[in-house]
Amino acid sequence: KAVDAAYLRCLEDRRPSSLEKRAKMERATVLEFLDACGVKLDTPEVQERLRSSIQETGCMPESIVNEVHGDVMELLGFDRDHGQRCFAELGQGKQFAEDREVAMAFARWRGKNSR
């Protein structure tokens, strides 16, 4: 957990002063997003929010998960809406179709986001 906290602090320390609203997401940013989302979702604060929401509604709290995704996009320097559009395009395109590392990171991310 200390390593995860340090990682998130590093991302916060290097948070860009302005958000990207036009450029496509590079491979390194895609991998960072996938990893950072997993770490952020495992933080005690987010886990408690997820647990509370599930107890109240009985459903997976998509709004909280989407909020975490947007927060991570901004940590990495992407406007949350633009970043999510870029990420959706990656899923539809063939840009990383043969990239085993991205495929494995995406599978881990998807598993963490659907539990």
mmCIF file of N, CA and C in Angstrom:
data_model
loop_
_atom_site.group_PDB
_atom_site.id
_atom_site.type_symbol
_atom_site.label_atom_id
_atom_site.label_comp_id
_atom_site.label_asym_id
_atom_site.label_seq_id
_atom_site.Cartn_x
_atom_site.Cartn_y
_atom_site.Cartn_z
ATOM 1 N N LYS A 1 0.828 -1.210 0.000
ATOM 2 C CA LYS A 1 0.000 0.000 0.000
ATOM 3 C C LYS A 1 0.863 1.261 0.000
ATOM 4 N N ALA A 2 2.003 1.223 0.658
ATOM 5 C CA ALA A 2 2.885 2.393 0.681
ATOM 6 C C ALA A 2 3.416 2.693 -0.712
ATOM 7 N N VAL A 3 3.699 1.629 -1.465
ATOM 8 C CA VAL A 3 4.177 1.815 -2.836
ATOM 9 C C VAL A 3 3.081 2.460 -3.691
ATOM 10 N N ASP A 4 1.853 2.006 -3.509
ATOM 11 C CA ASP A 4 0.731 2.582 -4.262
ATOM 12 C C ASP A 4 0.542 4.055 -3.925
ATOM 13 N N ALA A 5 0.624 4.378 -2.651
ATOM 14 C CA ALA A 5 0.476 5.776 -2.233
ATOM 15 C C ALA A 5 1.591 6.632 -2.818
ATOM 16 N N ALA A 6 2.811 6.102 -2.827
ATOM 17 C CA ALA A 6 3.940 6.841 -3.404
ATOM 18 C C ALA A 6 3.745 7.041 -4.904
ATOM 19 N N TYR A 7 3.256 6.013 -5.579
ATOM 20 C CA TYR A 7 2.992 6.107 -7.020
ATOM 21 C C TYR A 7 1.964 7.197 -7.308
ATOM 22 N N LEU A 8 0.876 7.211 -6.559
ATOM 23 C CA LEU A 8 -0.156 8.233 -6.767
ATOM 24 C C LEU A 8 0.379 9.630 -6.442
ATOM 25 N N ARG A 9 1.238 9.735 -5.432
ATOM 26 C CA ARG A 9 1.858 11.027 -5.112
ATOM 27 C C ARG A 9 2.744 11.495 -6.266
ATOM 28 N N CYS A 10 3.483 10.568 -6.856
ATOM 29 C CA CYS A 10 4.332 10.907 -8.005
ATOM 30 C C CYS A 10 3.491 11.416 -9.172
ATOM 31 N N LEU A 11 2.384 10.749 -9.431
ATOM 32 C CA LEU A 11 1.495 11.215 -10.501
ATOM 33 C C LEU A 11 0.975 12.615 -10.186
ATOM 34 N N GLU A 12 0.609 12.819 -8.925
ATOM 35 C CA GLU A 12 0.110 14.140 -8.520
ATOM 36 C C GLU A 12 1.205 15.192 -8.664
ATOM 37 N N ASP A 13 2.415 14.849 -8.297
ATOM 38 C CA ASP A 13 3.534 15.795 -8.387
ATOM 39 C C ASP A 13 3.846 16.197 -9.814
ATOM 40 N N ARG A 14 3.614 15.284 -10.747
ATOM 41 C CA ARG A 14 3.921 15.611 -12.140
ATOM 42 C C ARG A 14 2.657 15.958 -12.964
ATOM 43 N N ARG A 15 1.580 16.214 -12.242
ATOM 44 C CA ARG A 15 0.324 16.591 -12.911
ATOM 45 C C ARG A 15 0.581 17.828 -13.784
ATOM 46 N N PRO A 16 0.234 17.750 -15.063
ATOM 47 C CA PRO A 16 0.442 18.915 -15.945
ATOM 48 C C PRO A 16 -0.429 20.095 -15.528
ATOM 49 N N SER A 17 0.050 21.292 -15.836
ATOM 50 C CA SER A 17 -0.697 22.499 -15.458
ATOM 51 C C SER A 17 -1.878 22.744 -16.388
ATOM 52 N N SER A 18 -1.837 22.172 -17.589
ATOM 53 C CA SER A 18 -2.976 22.314 -18.497
ATOM 54 C C SER A 18 -3.362 20.927 -19.007
ATOM 55 N N LEU A 19 -4.617 20.800 -19.394
ATOM 56 C CA LEU A 19 -5.148 19.511 -19.830
ATOM 57 C C LEU A 19 -5.200 19.420 -21.346
ATOM 58 N N GLU A 20 -4.828 18.257 -21.851
ATOM 59 C CA GLU A 20 -4.842 17.987 -23.288
ATOM 60 C C GLU A 20 -6.289 17.812 -23.745
ATOM 61 N N LYS A 21 -6.641 18.508 -24.819
ATOM 62 C CA LYS A 21 -8.011 18.434 -25.324
ATOM 63 C C LYS A 21 -8.086 18.022 -26.787
ATOM 64 N N ARG A 22 -6.925 17.789 -27.424
ATOM 65 C CA ARG A 22 -6.933 17.475 -28.858
ATOM 66 C C ARG A 22 -6.116 16.243 -29.245
ATOM 67 N N ALA A 23 -4.960 16.091 -28.665
ATOM 68 C CA ALA A 23 -4.033 15.033 -29.088
ATOM 69 C C ALA A 23 -4.564 13.649 -28.760
ATOM 70 N N LYS A 24 -4.118 12.683 -29.561
ATOM 71 C CA LYS A 24 -4.447 11.291 -29.278
ATOM 72 C C LYS A 24 -3.611 10.821 -28.108
ATOM 73 N N MET A 25 -4.074 9.784 -27.480
ATOM 74 C CA MET A 25 -3.385 9.236 -26.326
ATOM 75 C C MET A 25 -2.278 8.298 -26.805
ATOM 76 N N GLU A 26 -1.072 8.563 -26.339
ATOM 77 C CA GLU A 26 0.075 7.732 -26.688
ATOM 78 C C GLU A 26 0.039 6.418 -25.908
ATOM 79 N N ARG A 27 0.763 5.440 -26.407
ATOM 80 C CA ARG A 27 0.818 4.115 -25.786
ATOM 81 C C ARG A 27 1.213 4.207 -24.313
ATOM 82 N N ALA A 28 2.244 4.965 -24.003
ATOM 83 C CA ALA A 28 2.707 5.075 -22.616
ATOM 84 C C ALA A 28 1.614 5.636 -21.707
ATOM 85 N N THR A 29 0.840 6.571 -22.210
ATOM 86 C CA THR A 29 -0.247 7.152 -21.422
ATOM 87 C C THR A 29 -1.363 6.138 -21.230
ATOM 88 N N VAL A 30 -1.644 5.354 -22.259
ATOM 89 C CA VAL A 30 -2.659 4.297 -22.138
ATOM 90 C C VAL A 30 -2.259 3.330 -21.021
ATOM 91 N N LEU A 31 -1.005 2.880 -21.047
ATOM 92 C CA LEU A 31 -0.534 1.947 -20.016
ATOM 93 C C LEU A 31 -0.572 2.596 -18.630
ATOM 94 N N GLU A 32 -0.168 3.846 -18.548
ATOM 95 C CA GLU A 32 -0.189 4.561 -17.261
ATOM 96 C C GLU A 32 -1.623 4.693 -16.754
ATOM 97 N N PHE A 33 -2.553 5.015 -17.648
ATOM 98 C CA PHE A 33 -3.961 5.137 -17.263
ATOM 99 C C PHE A 33 -4.479 3.817 -16.699
ATOM 100 N N LEU A 34 -4.210 2.729 -17.405
ATOM 101 C CA LEU A 34 -4.697 1.424 -16.975
ATOM 102 C C LEU A 34 -4.136 1.060 -15.600
ATOM 103 N N ASP A 35 -2.851 1.274 -15.408
ATOM 104 C CA ASP A 35 -2.223 0.966 -14.116
ATOM 105 C C ASP A 35 -2.731 1.891 -13.009
ATOM 106 N N ALA A 36 -2.763 3.183 -13.297
ATOM 107 C CA ALA A 36 -3.157 4.161 -12.271
ATOM 108 C C ALA A 36 -4.605 3.961 -11.836
ATOM 109 N N CYS A 37 -5.464 3.591 -12.762
ATOM 110 C CA CYS A 37 -6.865 3.326 -12.388
ATOM 111 C C CYS A 37 -6.937 2.176 -11.392
ATOM 112 N N GLY A 38 -6.183 1.119 -11.653
ATOM 113 C CA GLY A 38 -6.186 -0.014 -10.743
ATOM 114 C C GLY A 38 -5.706 0.366 -9.363
ATOM 115 N N VAL A 39 -4.647 1.152 -9.303
ATOM 116 C CA VAL A 39 -4.106 1.580 -8.013
ATOM 117 C C VAL A 39 -5.105 2.473 -7.294
ATOM 118 N N LYS A 40 -5.683 3.420 -8.027
ATOM 119 C CA LYS A 40 -6.630 4.362 -7.415
ATOM 120 C C LYS A 40 -7.879 3.642 -6.904
ATOM 121 N N LEU A 41 -8.364 2.668 -7.682
ATOM 122 C CA LEU A 41 -9.549 1.915 -7.263
ATOM 123 C C LEU A 41 -9.293 1.098 -5.995
ATOM 124 N N ASP A 42 -8.034 0.756 -5.742
ATOM 125 C CA ASP A 42 -7.690 -0.029 -4.561
ATOM 126 C C ASP A 42 -7.405 0.812 -3.321
ATOM 127 N N THR A 43 -7.443 2.143 -3.450
ATOM 128 C CA THR A 43 -7.186 2.974 -2.274
ATOM 129 C C THR A 43 -8.315 2.794 -1.261
ATOM 130 N N PRO A 44 -7.999 2.879 0.024
ATOM 131 C CA PRO A 44 -9.042 2.702 1.051
ATOM 132 C C PRO A 44 -10.215 3.674 0.871
ATOM 133 N N GLU A 45 -9.929 4.912 0.464
ATOM 134 C CA GLU A 45 -11.008 5.902 0.290
ATOM 135 C C GLU A 45 -11.990 5.477 -0.795
ATOM 136 N N VAL A 46 -11.453 5.051 -1.931
ATOM 137 C CA VAL A 46 -12.329 4.638 -3.040
ATOM 138 C C VAL A 46 -13.039 3.336 -2.685
ATOM 139 N N GLN A 47 -12.314 2.403 -2.066
ATOM 140 C CA GLN A 47 -12.939 1.143 -1.665
ATOM 141 C C GLN A 47 -14.129 1.386 -0.739
ATOM 142 N N GLU A 48 -13.979 2.312 0.202
ATOM 143 C CA GLU A 48 -15.069 2.625 1.124
ATOM 144 C C GLU A 48 -16.255 3.246 0.373
ATOM 145 N N ARG A 49 -15.961 4.157 -0.550
ATOM 146 C CA ARG A 49 -17.051 4.756 -1.344
ATOM 147 C C ARG A 49 -17.782 3.697 -2.154
ATOM 148 N N LEU A 50 -17.032 2.783 -2.766
ATOM 149 C CA LEU A 50 -17.652 1.705 -3.552
ATOM 150 C C LEU A 50 -18.500 0.811 -2.652
ATOM 151 N N ARG A 51 -17.927 0.416 -1.523
ATOM 152 C CA ARG A 51 -18.635 -0.463 -0.583
ATOM 153 C C ARG A 51 -19.928 0.182 -0.090
ATOM 154 N N SER A 52 -19.858 1.444 0.283
ATOM 155 C CA SER A 52 -21.048 2.152 0.781
ATOM 156 C C SER A 52 -22.125 2.231 -0.289
ATOM 157 N N SER A 53 -21.708 2.552 -1.494
ATOM 158 C CA SER A 53 -22.676 2.668 -2.585
ATOM 159 C C SER A 53 -23.331 1.324 -2.898
ATOM 160 N N ILE A 54 -22.537 0.268 -2.900
ATOM 161 C CA ILE A 54 -23.083 -1.064 -3.171
ATOM 162 C C ILE A 54 -24.063 -1.466 -2.071
ATOM 163 N N GLN A 55 -23.732 -1.167 -0.813
ATOM 164 C CA GLN A 55 -24.640 -1.489 0.297
ATOM 165 C C GLN A 55 -25.951 -0.722 0.172
ATOM 166 N N GLU A 56 -25.870 0.527 -0.273
ATOM 167 C CA GLU A 56 -27.082 1.349 -0.400
ATOM 168 C C GLU A 56 -27.939 0.950 -1.590
ATOM 169 N N THR A 57 -27.283 0.651 -2.732
ATOM 170 C CA THR A 57 -28.043 0.433 -3.967
ATOM 171 C C THR A 57 -28.102 -1.015 -4.420
ATOM 172 N N GLY A 58 -27.138 -1.822 -3.987
ATOM 173 C CA GLY A 58 -27.081 -3.203 -4.441
ATOM 174 C C GLY A 58 -26.503 -3.349 -5.843
ATOM 175 N N CYS A 59 -26.008 -2.252 -6.398
ATOM 176 C CA CYS A 59 -25.478 -2.256 -7.770
ATOM 177 C C CYS A 59 -24.036 -1.764 -7.791
ATOM 178 N N MET A 60 -23.328 -2.136 -8.862
ATOM 179 C CA MET A 60 -21.975 -1.614 -9.056
ATOM 180 C C MET A 60 -22.084 -0.105 -9.272
ATOM 181 N N PRO A 61 -21.355 0.680 -8.511
ATOM 182 C CA PRO A 61 -21.457 2.145 -8.590
ATOM 183 C C PRO A 61 -20.660 2.711 -9.767
ATOM 184 N N GLU A 62 -21.249 2.629 -10.952
ATOM 185 C CA GLU A 62 -20.569 3.090 -12.161
ATOM 186 C C GLU A 62 -20.180 4.554 -12.079
ATOM 187 N N SER A 63 -20.987 5.364 -11.425
ATOM 188 C CA SER A 63 -20.660 6.790 -11.352
ATOM 189 C C SER A 63 -19.356 7.016 -10.587
ATOM 190 N N ILE A 64 -19.114 6.238 -9.546
ATOM 191 C CA ILE A 64 -17.868 6.370 -8.784
ATOM 192 C C ILE A 64 -16.695 5.875 -9.625
ATOM 193 N N VAL A 65 -16.870 4.755 -10.296
ATOM 194 C CA VAL A 65 -15.813 4.212 -11.157
ATOM 195 C C VAL A 65 -15.487 5.212 -12.260
ATOM 196 N N ASN A 66 -16.509 5.778 -12.882
ATOM 197 C CA ASN A 66 -16.286 6.765 -13.943
ATOM 198 C C ASN A 66 -15.607 8.021 -13.412
ATOM 199 N N GLU A 67 -15.940 8.405 -12.193
ATOM 200 C CA GLU A 67 -15.290 9.561 -11.572
ATOM 201 C C GLU A 67 -13.798 9.285 -11.363
ATOM 202 N N VAL A 68 -13.469 8.075 -10.910
ATOM 203 C CA VAL A 68 -12.063 7.696 -10.737
ATOM 204 C C VAL A 68 -11.347 7.738 -12.086
ATOM 205 N N HIS A 69 -11.987 7.207 -13.128
ATOM 206 C CA HIS A 69 -11.380 7.246 -14.457
ATOM 207 C C HIS A 69 -11.095 8.689 -14.880
ATOM 208 N N GLY A 70 -12.057 9.570 -14.668
ATOM 209 C CA GLY A 70 -11.869 10.978 -15.023
ATOM 210 C C GLY A 70 -10.767 11.625 -14.207
ATOM 211 N N ASP A 71 -10.707 11.311 -12.921
ATOM 212 C CA ASP A 71 -9.647 11.855 -12.064
ATOM 213 C C ASP A 71 -8.275 11.423 -12.560
ATOM 214 N N VAL A 72 -8.160 10.151 -12.947
ATOM 215 C CA VAL A 72 -6.878 9.641 -13.438
ATOM 216 C C VAL A 72 -6.533 10.291 -14.777
ATOM 217 N N MET A 73 -7.521 10.478 -15.638
ATOM 218 C CA MET A 73 -7.256 11.169 -16.911
ATOM 219 C C MET A 73 -6.638 12.529 -16.640
ATOM 220 N N GLU A 74 -7.203 13.258 -15.697
ATOM 221 C CA GLU A 74 -6.686 14.591 -15.379
ATOM 222 C C GLU A 74 -5.310 14.523 -14.723
ATOM 223 N N LEU A 75 -5.073 13.517 -13.901
ATOM 224 C CA LEU A 75 -3.739 13.328 -13.317
ATOM 225 C C LEU A 75 -2.689 13.164 -14.415
ATOM 226 N N LEU A 76 -3.082 12.502 -15.496
ATOM 227 C CA LEU A 76 -2.164 12.234 -16.599
ATOM 228 C C LEU A 76 -2.134 13.353 -17.627
ATOM 229 N N GLY A 77 -2.937 14.394 -17.399
ATOM 230 C CA GLY A 77 -2.886 15.561 -18.279
ATOM 231 C C GLY A 77 -3.920 15.598 -19.380
ATOM 232 N N PHE A 78 -4.924 14.754 -19.306
ATOM 233 C CA PHE A 78 -5.979 14.749 -20.312
ATOM 234 C C PHE A 78 -7.274 15.273 -19.715
ATOM 235 N N ASP A 79 -7.932 16.149 -20.450
ATOM 236 C CA ASP A 79 -9.281 16.553 -20.091
ATOM 237 C C ASP A 79 -10.093 15.269 -19.949
ATOM 238 N N ARG A 80 -10.896 15.162 -18.901
ATOM 239 C CA ARG A 80 -11.569 13.885 -18.642
ATOM 240 C C ARG A 80 -12.463 13.439 -19.794
ATOM 241 N N ASP A 81 -13.199 14.343 -20.412
ATOM 242 C CA ASP A 81 -14.067 13.944 -21.527
ATOM 243 C C ASP A 81 -13.248 13.554 -22.751
ATOM 244 N N HIS A 82 -12.249 14.354 -23.071
ATOM 245 C CA HIS A 82 -11.388 14.053 -24.225
ATOM 246 C C HIS A 82 -10.645 12.731 -23.992
ATOM 247 N N GLY A 83 -10.119 12.545 -22.801
ATOM 248 C CA GLY A 83 -9.401 11.316 -22.494
ATOM 249 C C GLY A 83 -10.278 10.090 -22.615
ATOM 250 N N GLN A 84 -11.502 10.195 -22.149
ATOM 251 C CA GLN A 84 -12.405 9.048 -22.251
ATOM 252 C C GLN A 84 -12.793 8.777 -23.704
ATOM 253 N N ARG A 85 -12.911 9.834 -24.506
ATOM 254 C CA ARG A 85 -13.160 9.620 -25.949
ATOM 255 C C ARG A 85 -11.967 8.930 -26.596
ATOM 256 N N CYS A 86 -10.758 9.390 -26.267
ATOM 257 C CA CYS A 86 -9.543 8.758 -26.803
ATOM 258 C C CYS A 86 -9.501 7.284 -26.426
ATOM 259 N N PHE A 87 -9.821 7.008 -25.181
ATOM 260 C CA PHE A 87 -9.769 5.637 -24.695
ATOM 261 C C PHE A 87 -10.820 4.784 -25.403
ATOM 262 N N ALA A 88 -11.997 5.328 -25.623
ATOM 263 C CA ALA A 88 -13.049 4.588 -26.346
ATOM 264 C C ALA A 88 -12.606 4.293 -27.775
ATOM 265 N N GLU A 89 -11.949 5.265 -28.404
ATOM 266 C CA GLU A 89 -11.453 5.064 -29.773
ATOM 267 C C GLU A 89 -10.421 3.951 -29.830
ATOM 268 N N LEU A 90 -9.606 3.850 -28.790
ATOM 269 C CA LEU A 90 -8.606 2.779 -28.752
ATOM 270 C C LEU A 90 -9.271 1.417 -28.770
ATOM 271 N N GLY A 91 -10.377 1.295 -28.064
ATOM 272 C CA GLY A 91 -11.095 0.030 -28.019
ATOM 273 C C GLY A 91 -11.696 -0.353 -29.362
ATOM 274 N N GLN A 92 -12.019 0.641 -30.172
ATOM 275 C CA GLN A 92 -12.619 0.384 -31.477
ATOM 276 C C GLN A 92 -11.578 0.239 -32.574
ATOM 277 N N GLY A 93 -10.417 0.878 -32.397
ATOM 278 C CA GLY A 93 -9.383 0.879 -33.426
ATOM 279 C C GLY A 93 -8.456 -0.313 -33.327
ATOM 280 N N LYS A 94 -7.524 -0.349 -34.237
ATOM 281 C CA LYS A 94 -6.565 -1.452 -34.302
ATOM 282 C C LYS A 94 -5.169 -1.000 -33.876
ATOM 283 N N GLN A 95 -5.061 0.213 -33.335
ATOM 284 C CA GLN A 95 -3.768 0.808 -33.016
ATOM 285 C C GLN A 95 -2.901 -0.101 -32.142
ATOM 286 N N PHE A 96 -3.495 -0.732 -31.147
ATOM 287 C CA PHE A 96 -2.735 -1.581 -30.238
ATOM 288 C C PHE A 96 -3.213 -3.028 -30.288
ATOM 289 N N ALA A 97 -3.868 -3.420 -31.376
ATOM 290 C CA ALA A 97 -4.461 -4.755 -31.471
ATOM 291 C C ALA A 97 -3.425 -5.867 -31.305
ATOM 292 N N GLU A 98 -2.219 -5.654 -31.764
ATOM 293 C CA GLU A 98 -1.179 -6.678 -31.675
ATOM 294 C C GLU A 98 -0.232 -6.441 -30.506
ATOM 295 N N ASP A 99 -0.536 -5.487 -29.654
ATOM 296 C CA ASP A 99 0.343 -5.124 -28.548
ATOM 297 C C ASP A 99 -0.038 -5.937 -27.313
ATOM 298 N N ARG A 100 0.750 -6.941 -27.021
ATOM 299 C CA ARG A 100 0.442 -7.861 -25.920
ATOM 300 C C ARG A 100 0.435 -7.152 -24.561
ATOM 301 N N GLU A 101 1.366 -6.236 -24.348
ATOM 302 C CA GLU A 101 1.433 -5.530 -23.068
ATOM 303 C C GLU A 101 0.176 -4.696 -22.829
ATOM 304 N N VAL A 102 -0.271 -3.991 -23.855
ATOM 305 C CA VAL A 102 -1.494 -3.192 -23.722
ATOM 306 C C VAL A 102 -2.695 -4.116 -23.521
ATOM 307 N N ALA A 103 -2.739 -5.215 -24.254
ATOM 308 C CA ALA A 103 -3.859 -6.160 -24.124
ATOM 309 C C ALA A 103 -3.938 -6.731 -22.705
ATOM 310 N N MET A 104 -2.784 -7.084 -22.139
ATOM 311 C CA MET A 104 -2.772 -7.632 -20.783
ATOM 312 C C MET A 104 -3.158 -6.570 -19.760
ATOM 313 N N ALA A 105 -2.658 -5.356 -19.933
ATOM 314 C CA ALA A 105 -3.014 -4.265 -19.015
ATOM 315 C C ALA A 105 -4.503 -3.964 -19.110
ATOM 316 N N PHE A 106 -5.040 -3.984 -20.331
ATOM 317 C CA PHE A 106 -6.468 -3.728 -20.520
ATOM 318 C C PHE A 106 -7.303 -4.817 -19.853
ATOM 319 N N ALA A 107 -6.872 -6.064 -19.971
ATOM 320 C CA ALA A 107 -7.612 -7.170 -19.353
ATOM 321 C C ALA A 107 -7.624 -7.020 -17.825
ATOM 322 N N ARG A 108 -6.487 -6.633 -17.230
ATOM 323 C CA ARG A 108 -6.443 -6.398 -15.782
ATOM 324 C C ARG A 108 -7.381 -5.259 -15.402
ATOM 325 N N TRP A 109 -7.343 -4.176 -16.201
ATOM 326 C CA TRP A 109 -8.182 -3.002 -15.943
ATOM 327 C C TRP A 109 -9.658 -3.379 -16.013
ATOM 328 N N ARG A 110 -10.022 -4.103 -17.059
ATOM 329 C CA ARG A 110 -11.418 -4.499 -17.238
ATOM 330 C C ARG A 110 -11.874 -5.388 -16.094
ATOM 331 N N GLY A 111 -11.024 -6.303 -15.657
ATOM 332 C CA GLY A 111 -11.371 -7.164 -14.532
ATOM 333 C C GLY A 111 -11.587 -6.378 -13.251
ATOM 334 N N LYS A 112 -10.748 -5.391 -13.016
ATOM 335 C CA LYS A 112 -10.865 -4.573 -11.800
ATOM 336 C C LYS A 112 -12.096 -3.690 -11.859
ATOM 337 N N ASN A 113 -12.512 -3.287 -13.046
ATOM 338 C CA ASN A 113 -13.639 -2.374 -13.190
ATOM 339 C C ASN A 113 -14.983 -3.072 -13.250
ATOM 340 N N SER A 114 -14.966 -4.399 -13.298
ATOM 341 C CA SER A 114 -16.247 -5.110 -13.423
ATOM 342 C C SER A 114 -16.549 -6.002 -12.233
ATOM 343 N N ARG A 115 -15.751 -5.882 -11.183
ATOM 344 C CA ARG A 115 -16.022 -6.762 -10.041
ATOM 345 C C ARG A 115 -17.081 -6.217 -9.147
#
